[in-house]
Coordinates of C-alpha atoms in Angstrom, one line a residue:
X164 CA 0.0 0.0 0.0
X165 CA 1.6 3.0 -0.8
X166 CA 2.3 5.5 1.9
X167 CA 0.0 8.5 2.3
X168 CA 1.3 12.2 1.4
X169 CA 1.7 14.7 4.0
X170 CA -0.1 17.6 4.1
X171 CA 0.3 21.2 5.7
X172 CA -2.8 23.8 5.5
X173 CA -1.7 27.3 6.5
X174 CA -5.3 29.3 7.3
X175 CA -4.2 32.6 6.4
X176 CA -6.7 35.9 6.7
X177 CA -7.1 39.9 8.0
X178 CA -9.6 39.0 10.6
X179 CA -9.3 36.6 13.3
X180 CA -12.6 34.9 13.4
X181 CA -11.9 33.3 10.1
X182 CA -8.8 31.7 10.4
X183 CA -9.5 30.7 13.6
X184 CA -12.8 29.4 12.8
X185 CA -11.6 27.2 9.8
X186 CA -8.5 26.0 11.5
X187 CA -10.8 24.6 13.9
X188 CA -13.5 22.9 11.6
X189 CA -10.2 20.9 10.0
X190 CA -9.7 20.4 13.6
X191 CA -12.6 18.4 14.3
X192 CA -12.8 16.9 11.0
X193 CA -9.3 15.1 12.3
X194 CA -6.4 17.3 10.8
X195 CA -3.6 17.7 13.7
X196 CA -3.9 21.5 14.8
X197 CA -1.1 22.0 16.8
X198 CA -1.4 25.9 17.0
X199 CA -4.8 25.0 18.7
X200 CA -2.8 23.4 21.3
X201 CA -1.3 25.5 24.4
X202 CA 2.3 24.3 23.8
X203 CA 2.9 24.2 20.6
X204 CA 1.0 27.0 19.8
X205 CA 3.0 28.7 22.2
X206 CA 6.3 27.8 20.4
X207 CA 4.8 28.9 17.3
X208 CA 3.1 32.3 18.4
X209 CA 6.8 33.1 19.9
X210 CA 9.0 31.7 17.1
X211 CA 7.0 34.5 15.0
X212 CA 7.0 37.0 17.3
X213 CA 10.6 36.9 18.2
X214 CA 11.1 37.2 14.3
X215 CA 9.3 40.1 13.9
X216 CA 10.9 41.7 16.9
X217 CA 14.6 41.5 15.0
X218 CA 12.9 42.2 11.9
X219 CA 11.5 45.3 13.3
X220 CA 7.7 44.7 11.7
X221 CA 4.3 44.4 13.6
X222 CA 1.5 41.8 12.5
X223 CA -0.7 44.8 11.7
X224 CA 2.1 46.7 9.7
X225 CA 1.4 48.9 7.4
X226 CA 4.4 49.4 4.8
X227 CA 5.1 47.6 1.8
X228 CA 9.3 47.5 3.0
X229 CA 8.3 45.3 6.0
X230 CA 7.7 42.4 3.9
X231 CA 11.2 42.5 2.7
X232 CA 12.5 43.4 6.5
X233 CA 10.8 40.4 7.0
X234 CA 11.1 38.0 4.6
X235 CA 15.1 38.3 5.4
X236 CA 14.3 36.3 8.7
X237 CA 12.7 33.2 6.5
X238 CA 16.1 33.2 4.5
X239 CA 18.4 32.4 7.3
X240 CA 19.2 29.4 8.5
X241 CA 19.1 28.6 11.7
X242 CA 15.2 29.6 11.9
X243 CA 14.3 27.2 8.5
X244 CA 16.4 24.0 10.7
X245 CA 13.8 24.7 13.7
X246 CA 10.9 25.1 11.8
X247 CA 12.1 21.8 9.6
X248 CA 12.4 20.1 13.1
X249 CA 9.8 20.9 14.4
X250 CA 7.1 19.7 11.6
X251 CA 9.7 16.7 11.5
X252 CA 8.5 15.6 14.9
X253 CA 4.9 16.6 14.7
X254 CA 4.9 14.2 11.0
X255 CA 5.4 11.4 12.4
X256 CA 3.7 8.3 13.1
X257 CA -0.3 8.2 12.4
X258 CA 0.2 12.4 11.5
X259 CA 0.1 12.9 8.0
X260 CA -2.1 16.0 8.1
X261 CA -1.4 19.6 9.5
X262 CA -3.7 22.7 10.1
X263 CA -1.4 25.6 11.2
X264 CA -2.9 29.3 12.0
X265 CA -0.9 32.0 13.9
X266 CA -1.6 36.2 13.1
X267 CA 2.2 36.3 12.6
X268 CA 1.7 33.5 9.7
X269 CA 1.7 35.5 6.7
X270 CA 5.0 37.4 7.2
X271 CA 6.8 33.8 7.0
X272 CA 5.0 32.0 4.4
X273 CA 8.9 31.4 2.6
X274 CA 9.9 29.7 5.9
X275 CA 7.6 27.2 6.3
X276 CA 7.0 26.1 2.7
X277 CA 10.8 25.8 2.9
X278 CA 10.8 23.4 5.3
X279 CA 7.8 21.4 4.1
X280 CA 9.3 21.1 0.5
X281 CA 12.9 19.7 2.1
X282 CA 10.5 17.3 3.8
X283 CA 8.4 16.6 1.3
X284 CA 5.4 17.6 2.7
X285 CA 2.5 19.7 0.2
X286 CA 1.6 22.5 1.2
X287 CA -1.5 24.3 1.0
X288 CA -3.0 27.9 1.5
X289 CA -6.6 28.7 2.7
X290 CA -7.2 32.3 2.2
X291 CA -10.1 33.6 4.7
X292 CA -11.7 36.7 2.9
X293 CA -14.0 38.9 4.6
X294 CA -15.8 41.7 3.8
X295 CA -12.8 44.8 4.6
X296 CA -15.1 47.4 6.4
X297 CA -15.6 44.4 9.3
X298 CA -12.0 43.7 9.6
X299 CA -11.6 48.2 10.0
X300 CA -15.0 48.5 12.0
X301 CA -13.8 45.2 14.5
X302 CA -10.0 46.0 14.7
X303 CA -7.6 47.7 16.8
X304 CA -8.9 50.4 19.4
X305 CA -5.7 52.2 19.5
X306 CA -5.3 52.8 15.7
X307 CA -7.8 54.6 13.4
X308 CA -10.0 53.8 10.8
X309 CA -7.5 54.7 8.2
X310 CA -4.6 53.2 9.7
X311 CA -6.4 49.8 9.6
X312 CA -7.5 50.0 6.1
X313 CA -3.9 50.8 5.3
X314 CA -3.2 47.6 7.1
X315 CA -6.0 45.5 5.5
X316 CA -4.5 46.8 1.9
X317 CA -1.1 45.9 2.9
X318 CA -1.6 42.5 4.5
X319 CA -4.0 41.3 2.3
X320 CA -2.2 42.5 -1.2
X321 CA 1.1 40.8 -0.3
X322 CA -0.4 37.8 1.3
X323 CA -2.3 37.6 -2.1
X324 CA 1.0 37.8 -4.3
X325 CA 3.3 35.3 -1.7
X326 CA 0.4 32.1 -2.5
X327 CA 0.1 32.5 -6.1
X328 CA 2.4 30.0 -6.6
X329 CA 1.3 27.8 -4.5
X330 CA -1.8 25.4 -4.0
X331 CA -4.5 27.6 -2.3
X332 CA -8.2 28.2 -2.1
X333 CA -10.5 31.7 -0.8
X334 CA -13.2 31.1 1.0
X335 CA -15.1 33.5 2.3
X336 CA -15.5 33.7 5.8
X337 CA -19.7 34.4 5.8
X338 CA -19.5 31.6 3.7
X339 CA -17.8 29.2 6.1
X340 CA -20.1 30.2 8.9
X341 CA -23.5 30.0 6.3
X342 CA -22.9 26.0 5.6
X343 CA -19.0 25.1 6.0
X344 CA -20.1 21.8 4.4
X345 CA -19.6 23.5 0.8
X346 CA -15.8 24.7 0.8
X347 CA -14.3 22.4 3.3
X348 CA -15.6 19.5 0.9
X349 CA -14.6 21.2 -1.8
X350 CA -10.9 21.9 -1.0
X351 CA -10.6 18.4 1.0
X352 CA -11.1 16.9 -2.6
X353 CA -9.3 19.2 -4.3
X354 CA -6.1 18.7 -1.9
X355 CA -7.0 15.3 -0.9
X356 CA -7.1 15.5 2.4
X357 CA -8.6 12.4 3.4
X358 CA -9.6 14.1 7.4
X359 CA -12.2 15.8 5.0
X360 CA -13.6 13.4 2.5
X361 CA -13.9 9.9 5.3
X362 CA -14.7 12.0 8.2
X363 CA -17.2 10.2 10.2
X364 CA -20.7 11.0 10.9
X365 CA -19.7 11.9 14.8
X366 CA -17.0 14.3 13.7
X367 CA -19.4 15.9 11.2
X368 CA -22.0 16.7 14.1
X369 CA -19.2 18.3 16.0
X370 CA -18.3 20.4 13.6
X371 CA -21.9 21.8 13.4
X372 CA -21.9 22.7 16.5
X373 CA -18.8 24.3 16.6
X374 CA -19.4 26.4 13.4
X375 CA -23.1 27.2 15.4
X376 CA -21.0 28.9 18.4
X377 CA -18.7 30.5 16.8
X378 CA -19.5 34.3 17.2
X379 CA -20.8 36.4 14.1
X380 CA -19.1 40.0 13.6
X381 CA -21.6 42.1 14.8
X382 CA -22.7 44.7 11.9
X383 CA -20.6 47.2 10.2
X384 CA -21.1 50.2 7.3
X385 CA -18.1 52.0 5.4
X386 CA -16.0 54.5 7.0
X387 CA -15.0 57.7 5.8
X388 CA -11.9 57.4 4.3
X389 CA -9.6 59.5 1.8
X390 CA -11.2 59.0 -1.6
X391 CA -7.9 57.3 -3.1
X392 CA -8.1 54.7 0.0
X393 CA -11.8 54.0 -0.6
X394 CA -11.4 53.6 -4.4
X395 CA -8.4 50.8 -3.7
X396 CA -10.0 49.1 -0.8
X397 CA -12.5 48.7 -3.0
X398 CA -11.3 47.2 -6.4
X399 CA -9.4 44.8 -3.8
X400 CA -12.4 43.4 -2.1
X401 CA -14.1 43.1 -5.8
X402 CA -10.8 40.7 -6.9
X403 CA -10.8 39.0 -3.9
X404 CA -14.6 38.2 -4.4
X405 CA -13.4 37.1 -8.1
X406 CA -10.8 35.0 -6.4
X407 CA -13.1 33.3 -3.6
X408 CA -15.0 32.3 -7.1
X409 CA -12.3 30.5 -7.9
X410 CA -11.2 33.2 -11.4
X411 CA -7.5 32.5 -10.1
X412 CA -6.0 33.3 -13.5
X413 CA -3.5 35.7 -15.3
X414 CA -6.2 38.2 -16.1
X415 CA -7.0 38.7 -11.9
X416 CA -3.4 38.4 -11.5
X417 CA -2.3 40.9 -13.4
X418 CA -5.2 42.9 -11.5
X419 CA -4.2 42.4 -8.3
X420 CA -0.7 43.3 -9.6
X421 CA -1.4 46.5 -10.5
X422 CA -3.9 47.2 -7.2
X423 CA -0.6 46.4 -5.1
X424 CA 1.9 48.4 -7.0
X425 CA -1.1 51.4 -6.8
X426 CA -1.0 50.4 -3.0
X427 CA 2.5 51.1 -2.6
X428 CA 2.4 54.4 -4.9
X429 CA -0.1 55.6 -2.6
X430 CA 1.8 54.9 0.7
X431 CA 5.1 56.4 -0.3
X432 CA 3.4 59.5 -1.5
X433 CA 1.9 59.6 2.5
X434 CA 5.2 58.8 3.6
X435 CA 7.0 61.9 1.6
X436 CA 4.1 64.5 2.7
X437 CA 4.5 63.5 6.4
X438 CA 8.2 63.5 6.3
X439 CA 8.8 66.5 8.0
X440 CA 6.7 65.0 11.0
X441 CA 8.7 61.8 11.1
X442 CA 12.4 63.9 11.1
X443 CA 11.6 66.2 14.0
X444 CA 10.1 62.8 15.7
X445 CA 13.1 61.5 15.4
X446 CA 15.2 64.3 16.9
X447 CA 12.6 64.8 19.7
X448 CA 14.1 61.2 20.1
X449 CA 17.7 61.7 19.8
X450 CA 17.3 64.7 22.8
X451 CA 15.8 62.1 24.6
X452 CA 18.4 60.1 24.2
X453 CA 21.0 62.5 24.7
X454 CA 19.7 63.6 27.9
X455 CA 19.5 60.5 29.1
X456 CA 23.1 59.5 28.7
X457 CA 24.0 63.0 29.9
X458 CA 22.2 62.1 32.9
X459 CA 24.1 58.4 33.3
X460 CA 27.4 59.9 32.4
X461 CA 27.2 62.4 35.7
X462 CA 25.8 59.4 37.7
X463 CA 28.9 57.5 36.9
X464 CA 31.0 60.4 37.7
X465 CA 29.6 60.8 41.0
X466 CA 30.6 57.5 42.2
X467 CA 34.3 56.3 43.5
X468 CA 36.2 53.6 41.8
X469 CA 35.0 50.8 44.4
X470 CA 31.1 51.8 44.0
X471 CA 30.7 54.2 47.2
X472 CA 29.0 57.4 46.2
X473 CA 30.9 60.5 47.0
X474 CA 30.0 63.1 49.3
X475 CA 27.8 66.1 47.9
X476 CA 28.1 69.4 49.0
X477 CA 26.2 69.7 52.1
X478 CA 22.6 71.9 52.2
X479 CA 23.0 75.1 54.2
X480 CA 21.9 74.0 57.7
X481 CA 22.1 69.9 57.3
X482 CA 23.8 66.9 56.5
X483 CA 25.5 66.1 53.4
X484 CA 23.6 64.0 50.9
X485 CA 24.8 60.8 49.8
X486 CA 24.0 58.8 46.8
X487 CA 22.5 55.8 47.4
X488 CA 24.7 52.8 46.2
X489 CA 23.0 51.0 42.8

C-alpha cells in the first residue's frame, strides 16, 4: 500500500474569526492542529513574534518594505532547521495531516513552505476573505479607521501575491459560517485531504456545533476614508470576491498586480508628505536620548572607583547628601 502524502494547511486571513474558525473545523474533521494546542501554539506564536521583533515589523504593519524586513528572517538558516524540526517531529507516526494558524503566519510564508518542500510535505493555503469594512470597524482600538484600512490593503495585497504560486483556495468567511459543508468539501477533494472526505458522521456533528457557536461579527457600514483609499479598498475586495470564485488566472493576477503596486504608490506618496513630522520625531528622540546618557554619564561620575558614592556638597543647615549605592 503506498504511503499516504503529507499535508500542511496554512489558514491565512485579516480577521481573526476566520482563520480561527476554519483551523478549527479541520480540527474536528481530524487534521492535527497543533497551533490550537497551548504548547505548541506557544512555540509557534513566539517563534514568529521573536522574528518580527529582530525584523522590526508588527503583524498589523502597514508598509510595503516590511515584507522584505521580514522575509530576510525566513532566508536564514538557523530559523528554516527549527521550523524543519519541528514539523519533522509533529509528522510522524499516524500524523500525516497539519492545520497551522498564527496572526504572525503570513509574514513567514517562505519559511515554512521551505521546510515542508525539504521534507516533502505539500503545502497548501486557505485564504479567509471577509468583507474589509468588518476587519476596519472590528480591529484595533488604538489605531484609526485609516490606519487599519492601510493595514488591511497591505496585509491582504502581499499575502495575495506570496500564495500564487502555490496550492491555495479563498473562502469567504460568511461563507464558512453559512454551511461550512460547501468549501471544506470542496478543498478536502481538491487537496485530498482524506480528514475531509472519510470524516465520520460523529466528527461531522461536532463540527456543526462548533461552526453554530462560533460568534458572528456584529454589523458594520463604510467609514470615511480618503477618496484614493476608498477607491483601492474597494477594487481589492471586488478581486478577492473574483478570487473566492475560484477566477484565479492571469487576467485577476495581473489585476491584483497592478492594485498592489497602486498600493505602494499611494503609501510612499503619505510617507513623503509626512516627512517633515517623522524627522523632527526623530530628533525629539535623539534629545531624549541625549539627555538621558548625559544624565548616566554624571551618575557614573559621581561614584568612586569601588562603587561608594561621593560626598555632595552639604545643604546650608544639614547633612550632606549621599547617593545611594545602585
Amino acid at each position: 500500500m503506498a504511503q499516504a502524502r503529507r499535508n500542511a494547511v496554512l489558514v491565512l486571513g485579516a480577521e481573526p474569526t476566520g482563520p480561527a474558525a476554519a483551523a478549527g473545523v479541520l480540527r474536528i474533521l481530524g487534521m492535527h492542529a497543533p497551533t490550537l494546542e497551548p504548547d505548541s501554539a506557544r512555540w509557534v506564536s513566539d517563534l514568529h513574534e521573536r522574528l518580527l521583533a529582530r525584523a522590526n515589523v508588527a503583524t498589523d504593519d502597514a508598509r510595503p518594505e516590511a515584507w522584505f524586513d521580514a522575509g530576510r528572517m525566513s532566508t536564514q538558516d538557523q530559523h528554516r532547521e527549527r521550523v524543519e524540526r519541528w514539523l519533522d517531529g509533529l509528522l510522524t507516526g499516524d500524523v500525516d495531516e497539519l492545520v497551522i494558524e498564527d496572526a504572525g503566519l503570513p509574514w513567514f510564508l517562505d519559511l515554512w513552505s521551505g521546510a515542508g518542500a525539504r521534507l516533502d510535505v505539500d503545502i497548501a493555503y486557505l485564504l479567509m476573505v471577509a468583507p474589509p469594512w468588518q476587519v476596519i470597524s472590528h480591529g484595533r482600538d488604538d489605531r484609526s479607521p485609516l490606519g487599519q484600512a492601510i493595514s488591511w490593503l497591505n496585509l491582504v495585497l502581499h499575502t495575495e501575491r506570496a500564495t500564487r504560486s502555490g496550492r491555495r483556495v479563498a473562502v469567504r468567511q460568511a461563507d464558512l459560517l453559512e454551511d461550512w459543508t460547501v468549501p471544506i468539501y470542496a478543498l478536502g477533494e481538491q487537496w485530498g485531504l482524506r480528514s475531509v472526505v472519510e470524516a465520520n458522521a460523529r466528527n461531522l456533528r461536532a463540527v456543526h456545533d462548533f461552526v453554530d457557536r462560533t460568534p458572528r461579527p456584529g454589523p458594520s457600514g463604510e467609514l470615511l476614508l480618503p477618496e484614493p483609499v476608498q477607491e483601492l479598498i474597494h477594487a481589492t475586495s471586488a478581486a478577492l470576491d473574483r478570487l473566492v470564485e475560484g477566477k484565479d488566472d492571469e487576467l485577476l493576477h495581473r489585476e491584483l498586480d497592478d492594485l498592489r503596486l497602486a498600493f505602494i504608490d499611494l503609501y510612499e506618496q503619505a510617507a513623503e508628505i509626512a516627512d517633515s513630522s517623522v524627522r523632527a520625531a526623530e530628533r525629539r528622540l535623539r534629545r531624549a536620548k541625549d539627555r538621558f546618557e548625559k544624565e548616566r554619564r554624571e551618575l557614573t561620575r559621581d561614584r568612586e572607583p569601588g562603587g561608594r558614592p561621593h560626598l555632595l556638597p552639604t545643604r546650608k543647615g544639614g547633612l550632606p547628601w549621599r547617593r545611594r549605592p545602585a
